[in-house]
PDB file of C-alpha atoms in Angstrom:
ATOM      1  CA  MET A   1      -1.900 -25.913  26.227  1.00 88.00           C
ATOM      2  CA  PHE A   2      -1.048 -27.910  23.181  1.00 88.00           C
ATOM      3  CA  LEU A   3      -3.454 -30.746  24.066  1.00 90.00           C
ATOM      4  CA  CYS A   4      -6.100 -28.349  24.630  1.00 93.00           C
ATOM      5  CA  THR A   5      -5.219 -26.214  21.499  1.00 92.00           C
ATOM      6  CA  THR A   6      -5.226 -29.388  19.275  1.00 91.00           C
ATOM      7  CA  ILE A   7      -8.237 -30.938  20.763  1.00 92.00           C
ATOM      8  CA  THR A   8     -10.639 -27.774  20.452  1.00 93.00           C
ATOM      9  CA  GLY A   9      -9.042 -27.474  17.183  1.00 91.00           C
ATOM     10  CA  LEU A  10     -10.462 -31.147  16.304  1.00 91.00           C
ATOM     11  CA  ILE A  11     -13.366 -30.576  17.573  1.00 92.00           C
ATOM     12  CA  CYS A  12     -14.079 -27.278  15.619  1.00 91.00           C
ATOM     13  CA  LEU A  13     -12.835 -28.566  12.646  1.00 90.00           C
ATOM     14  CA  ALA A  14     -15.398 -31.424  12.423  1.00 89.00           C
ATOM     15  CA  CYS A  15     -17.925 -28.406  12.884  1.00 91.00           C
ATOM     16  CA  ILE A  16     -17.326 -26.522   9.899  1.00 89.00           C
ATOM     17  CA  ASP A  17     -16.185 -26.840   6.349  1.00 85.00           C
ATOM     18  CA  VAL A  18     -12.340 -25.801   5.256  1.00 87.00           C
ATOM     19  CA  GLU A  19      -9.668 -27.547   2.863  1.00 87.00           C
ATOM     20  CA  LEU A  20      -7.547 -28.371   6.030  1.00 87.00           C
ATOM     21  CA  THR A  21      -7.425 -31.919   7.247  1.00 88.00           C
ATOM     22  CA  TYR A  22      -7.090 -33.319  10.665  1.00 91.00           C
ATOM     23  CA  GLY A  23      -3.527 -34.263   9.889  1.00 91.00           C
ATOM     24  CA  GLN A  24      -2.434 -31.161   8.492  1.00 91.00           C
ATOM     25  CA  LEU A  25      -3.756 -29.726  11.505  1.00 91.00           C
ATOM     26  CA  LEU A  26      -1.920 -32.202  13.703  1.00 93.00           C
ATOM     27  CA  LEU A  27       0.911 -31.277  12.108  1.00 94.00           C
ATOM     28  CA  LEU A  28       1.016 -27.271  12.650  1.00 93.00           C
ATOM     29  CA  ASN A  29      -0.101 -27.944  16.325  1.00 94.00           C
ATOM     30  CA  LEU A  30       3.239 -30.507  16.662  1.00 94.00           C
ATOM     31  CA  GLY A  31       5.483 -27.856  14.954  1.00 94.00           C
ATOM     32  CA  ALA A  32       4.234 -24.694  17.250  1.00 93.00           C
ATOM     33  CA  PHE A  33       5.015 -26.993  20.311  1.00 95.00           C
ATOM     34  CA  LEU A  34       8.086 -27.668  18.917  1.00 96.00           C
ATOM     35  CA  VAL A  35       9.156 -24.241  18.702  1.00 95.00           C
ATOM     36  CA  LEU A  36       7.696 -23.883  22.033  1.00 95.00           C
ATOM     37  CA  PHE A  37       9.931 -26.582  23.385  1.00 96.00           C
ATOM     38  CA  THR A  38      13.200 -25.715  21.315  1.00 95.00           C
ATOM     39  CA  LEU A  39      12.764 -21.844  22.865  1.00 95.00           C
ATOM     40  CA  SER A  40      12.130 -23.802  26.349  1.00 95.00           C
ATOM     41  CA  GLY A  41      15.112 -26.009  25.962  1.00 95.00           C
ATOM     42  CA  LEU A  42      17.476 -22.601  25.112  1.00 94.00           C
ATOM     43  CA  CYS A  43      16.089 -20.800  27.923  1.00 94.00           C
ATOM     44  CA  PHE A  44      16.543 -23.980  30.629  1.00 94.00           C
ATOM     45  CA  ALA A  45      20.259 -24.091  29.196  1.00 94.00           C
ATOM     46  CA  THR A  46      20.947 -20.818  29.925  1.00 93.00           C
ATOM     47  CA  SER A  47      19.495 -20.649  33.304  1.00 92.00           C
ATOM     48  CA  CYS A  48      21.188 -23.785  34.399  1.00 91.00           C
ATOM     49  CA  PHE A  49      25.005 -22.387  33.057  1.00 90.00           C
ATOM     50  CA  PHE A  50      24.438 -19.191  34.623  1.00 88.00           C
ATOM     51  CA  ASP A  51      24.515 -18.045  38.048  1.00 82.00           C
ATOM     52  CA  ARG A  52      22.987 -14.870  38.167  1.00 83.00           C
ATOM     53  CA  SER A  53      19.191 -15.103  37.616  1.00 85.00           C
ATOM     54  CA  LYS A  54      20.061 -11.741  36.007  1.00 88.00           C
ATOM     55  CA  ARG A  55      22.048 -13.351  33.054  1.00 90.00           C
ATOM     56  CA  SER A  56      19.858 -15.957  32.655  1.00 88.00           C
ATOM     57  CA  MET A  57      16.694 -14.072  31.767  1.00 91.00           C
ATOM     58  CA  ALA A  58      19.319 -12.020  29.726  1.00 92.00           C
ATOM     59  CA  VAL A  59      20.325 -14.301  27.440  1.00 92.00           C
ATOM     60  CA  GLY A  60      17.791 -17.255  27.417  1.00 91.00           C
ATOM     61  CA  GLY A  61      14.833 -14.231  27.279  1.00 91.00           C
ATOM     62  CA  GLY A  62      16.929 -12.120  24.804  1.00 93.00           C
ATOM     63  CA  LEU A  63      17.257 -15.533  22.370  1.00 92.00           C
ATOM     64  CA  SER A  64      13.337 -15.543  22.725  1.00 92.00           C
ATOM     65  CA  ILE A  65      13.062 -12.229  21.729  1.00 94.00           C
ATOM     66  CA  PHE A  66      15.322 -11.981  18.786  1.00 94.00           C
ATOM     67  CA  ALA A  67      13.362 -15.456  17.658  1.00 93.00           C
ATOM     68  CA  LEU A  68      10.016 -13.360  17.687  1.00 93.00           C
ATOM     69  CA  VAL A  69      11.320 -10.255  16.629  1.00 93.00           C
ATOM     70  CA  ALA A  70      13.215 -11.621  13.650  1.00 92.00           C
ATOM     71  CA  ALA A  71      10.189 -13.740  12.613  1.00 90.00           C
ATOM     72  CA  MET A  72       7.975 -10.721  12.617  1.00 89.00           C
ATOM     73  CA  LEU A  73      10.943  -8.996  10.389  1.00 90.00           C
ATOM     74  CA  GLY A  74      11.486 -11.776   8.055  1.00 87.00           C
ATOM     75  CA  LEU A  75       7.418 -11.270   7.261  1.00 86.00           C
ATOM     76  CA  PHE A  76       8.037  -7.829   5.820  1.00 87.00           C
ATOM     77  CA  GLY A  77      10.573  -9.483   3.942  1.00 84.00           C
ATOM     78  CA  SER A  78       8.920 -12.694   2.487  1.00 81.00           C
ATOM     79  CA  PRO A  79       6.560 -13.071  -0.696  1.00 77.00           C
ATOM     80  CA  VAL A  80       3.431 -13.245   1.599  1.00 75.00           C
ATOM     81  CA  ILE A  81       3.410  -9.327   1.604  1.00 77.00           C
ATOM     82  CA  PRO A  82       2.549  -7.041  -1.460  1.00 79.00           C
ATOM     83  CA  SER A  83       5.227  -6.108  -3.194  1.00 77.00           C
ATOM     84  CA  ILE A  84       4.298  -2.562  -2.718  1.00 80.00           C
ATOM     85  CA  ILE A  85       5.243  -2.440   0.990  1.00 78.00           C
ATOM     86  CA  ARG A  86       7.677  -5.482   1.130  1.00 78.00           C
ATOM     87  CA  LEU A  87      11.486  -4.706   2.119  1.00 85.00           C
ATOM     88  CA  THR A  88      13.286  -7.908   0.213  1.00 80.00           C
ATOM     89  CA  SER A  89      16.425  -6.537   2.652  1.00 83.00           C
ATOM     90  CA  LEU A  90      14.181  -7.956   5.519  1.00 86.00           C
ATOM     91  CA  ASN A  91      14.460 -11.591   3.843  1.00 84.00           C
ATOM     92  CA  PHE A  92      17.366 -11.830   5.462  1.00 87.00           C
ATOM     93  CA  PHE A  93      15.720 -12.597   9.120  1.00 88.00           C
ATOM     94  CA  ASN A  94      13.734 -15.756   8.009  1.00 85.00           C
ATOM     95  CA  TYR A  95      16.775 -17.348   7.810  1.00 87.00           C
ATOM     96  CA  VAL A  96      18.326 -16.856  10.959  1.00 89.00           C
ATOM     97  CA  SER A  97      15.755 -17.738  13.703  1.00 89.00           C
ATOM     98  CA  VAL A  98      14.717 -21.156  15.229  1.00 91.00           C
ATOM     99  CA  ILE A  99      10.570 -20.138  14.564  1.00 92.00           C
ATOM    100  CA  SER A 100      11.821 -19.768  10.625  1.00 89.00           C
ATOM    101  CA  LEU A 101      11.944 -23.964  10.934  1.00 91.00           C
ATOM    102  CA  PHE A 102       8.696 -24.335  11.559  1.00 91.00           C
ATOM    103  CA  ASP A 103       7.423 -24.433   7.852  1.00 87.00           C
ATOM    104  CA  ALA A 104       3.184 -24.335   8.050  1.00 87.00           C
ATOM    105  CA  VAL A 105       3.260 -23.860   4.134  1.00 87.00           C
ATOM    106  CA  SER A 106       5.263 -27.086   3.535  1.00 90.00           C
ATOM    107  CA  ILE A 107       2.590 -28.717   5.921  1.00 90.00           C
ATOM    108  CA  ILE A 108      -0.526 -26.892   4.008  1.00 90.00           C
ATOM    109  CA  ASP A 109       0.858 -27.633   0.696  1.00 90.00           C
ATOM    110  CA  LEU A 110       1.399 -31.646   1.604  1.00 86.00           C
ATOM    111  CA  ALA A 111       5.126 -31.384   0.846  1.00 89.00           C
ATOM    112  CA  THR A 112       7.813 -33.346   2.901  1.00 88.00           C
ATOM    113  CA  THR A 113      10.394 -30.314   3.838  1.00 89.00           C
ATOM    114  CA  PHE A 114       8.632 -29.905   7.060  1.00 91.00           C
ATOM    115  CA  ILE A 115      10.283 -33.179   8.546  1.00 93.00           C
ATOM    116  CA  TRP A 116      13.542 -32.550   8.679  1.00 94.00           C
ATOM    117  CA  LYS A 117      13.190 -28.951   9.944  1.00 93.00           C
ATOM    118  CA  MET A 118      10.853 -30.209  12.703  1.00 95.00           C
ATOM    119  CA  THR A 119      13.961 -32.944  13.426  1.00 95.00           C
ATOM    120  CA  ILE A 120      16.007 -30.035  13.713  1.00 95.00           C
ATOM    121  CA  LEU A 121      13.642 -28.352  16.300  1.00 95.00           C
ATOM    122  CA  LEU A 122      13.500 -31.369  18.327  1.00 96.00           C
ATOM    123  CA  ILE A 123      17.125 -31.843  18.623  1.00 97.00           C
ATOM    124  CA  ILE A 124      18.009 -28.631  19.357  1.00 95.00           C
ATOM    125  CA  GLY A 125      15.358 -28.734  22.385  1.00 95.00           C
ATOM    126  CA  ILE A 126      16.611 -32.336  23.355  1.00 97.00           C
ATOM    127  CA  ILE A 127      19.929 -31.098  23.435  1.00 96.00           C
ATOM    128  CA  GLY A 128      19.063 -27.502  25.380  1.00 95.00           C
ATOM    129  CA  TYR A 129      17.956 -30.005  28.122  1.00 96.00           C
ATOM    130  CA  ILE A 130      20.507 -31.916  28.321  1.00 96.00           C
ATOM    131  CA  ALA A 131      22.670 -29.761  28.554  1.00 95.00           C
ATOM    132  CA  GLY A 132      21.429 -27.585  31.089  1.00 94.00           C
ATOM    133  CA  SER A 133      20.490 -30.851  33.015  1.00 94.00           C
ATOM    134  CA  VAL A 134      23.883 -31.863  32.758  1.00 94.00           C
ATOM    135  CA  ARG A 135      25.532 -28.267  33.895  1.00 91.00           C
ATOM    136  CA  PHE A 136      22.989 -28.219  36.502  1.00 91.00           C
ATOM    137  CA  VAL A 137      23.695 -31.679  38.346  1.00 89.00           C
ATOM    138  CA  LYS A 138      27.771 -30.627  38.123  1.00 86.00           C
ATOM    139  CA  LYS A 139      26.588 -26.873  39.573  1.00 80.00           C
ATOM    140  CA  ASP A 140      27.885 -25.569  42.828  1.00 76.00           C
ATOM    141  CA  LEU A 141      24.496 -23.779  43.996  1.00 72.00           C
ATOM    142  CA  PRO A 142      25.721 -20.601  45.761  1.00 67.00           C
ATOM    143  CA  LEU A 143      23.364 -20.955  49.177  1.00 66.00           C
TER     144      LEU A 143
END
């Protein structure tokens, strides 16, 4: 999915005149992929740790939904929203979700803070898949 999105984005970027470079577009797509990789690693780990699908879906899906809702709530506390409707107390949610580690502003501004954030996303995803795999191998499947 991300490969198709990246190829389509590169083709479209060649056709229009914007300030976005090819490198920035590739980094934005890589960051979006790493967020999905992290969430899928967490969901995989929870599905391997629980015997009942209702528990694994509740915890894994709950983590994913929480990340999405926290990112949306954090948006209303960020400086991007006009001050007339901004709720600064909601800015707290910008720091409690794995989605907040995807720093598109840093990529577009050509800063380097996105590197360590993407590294953390990659590490969390790998840990999720490894922990899930180790647990699954040792799991006694109720057949």
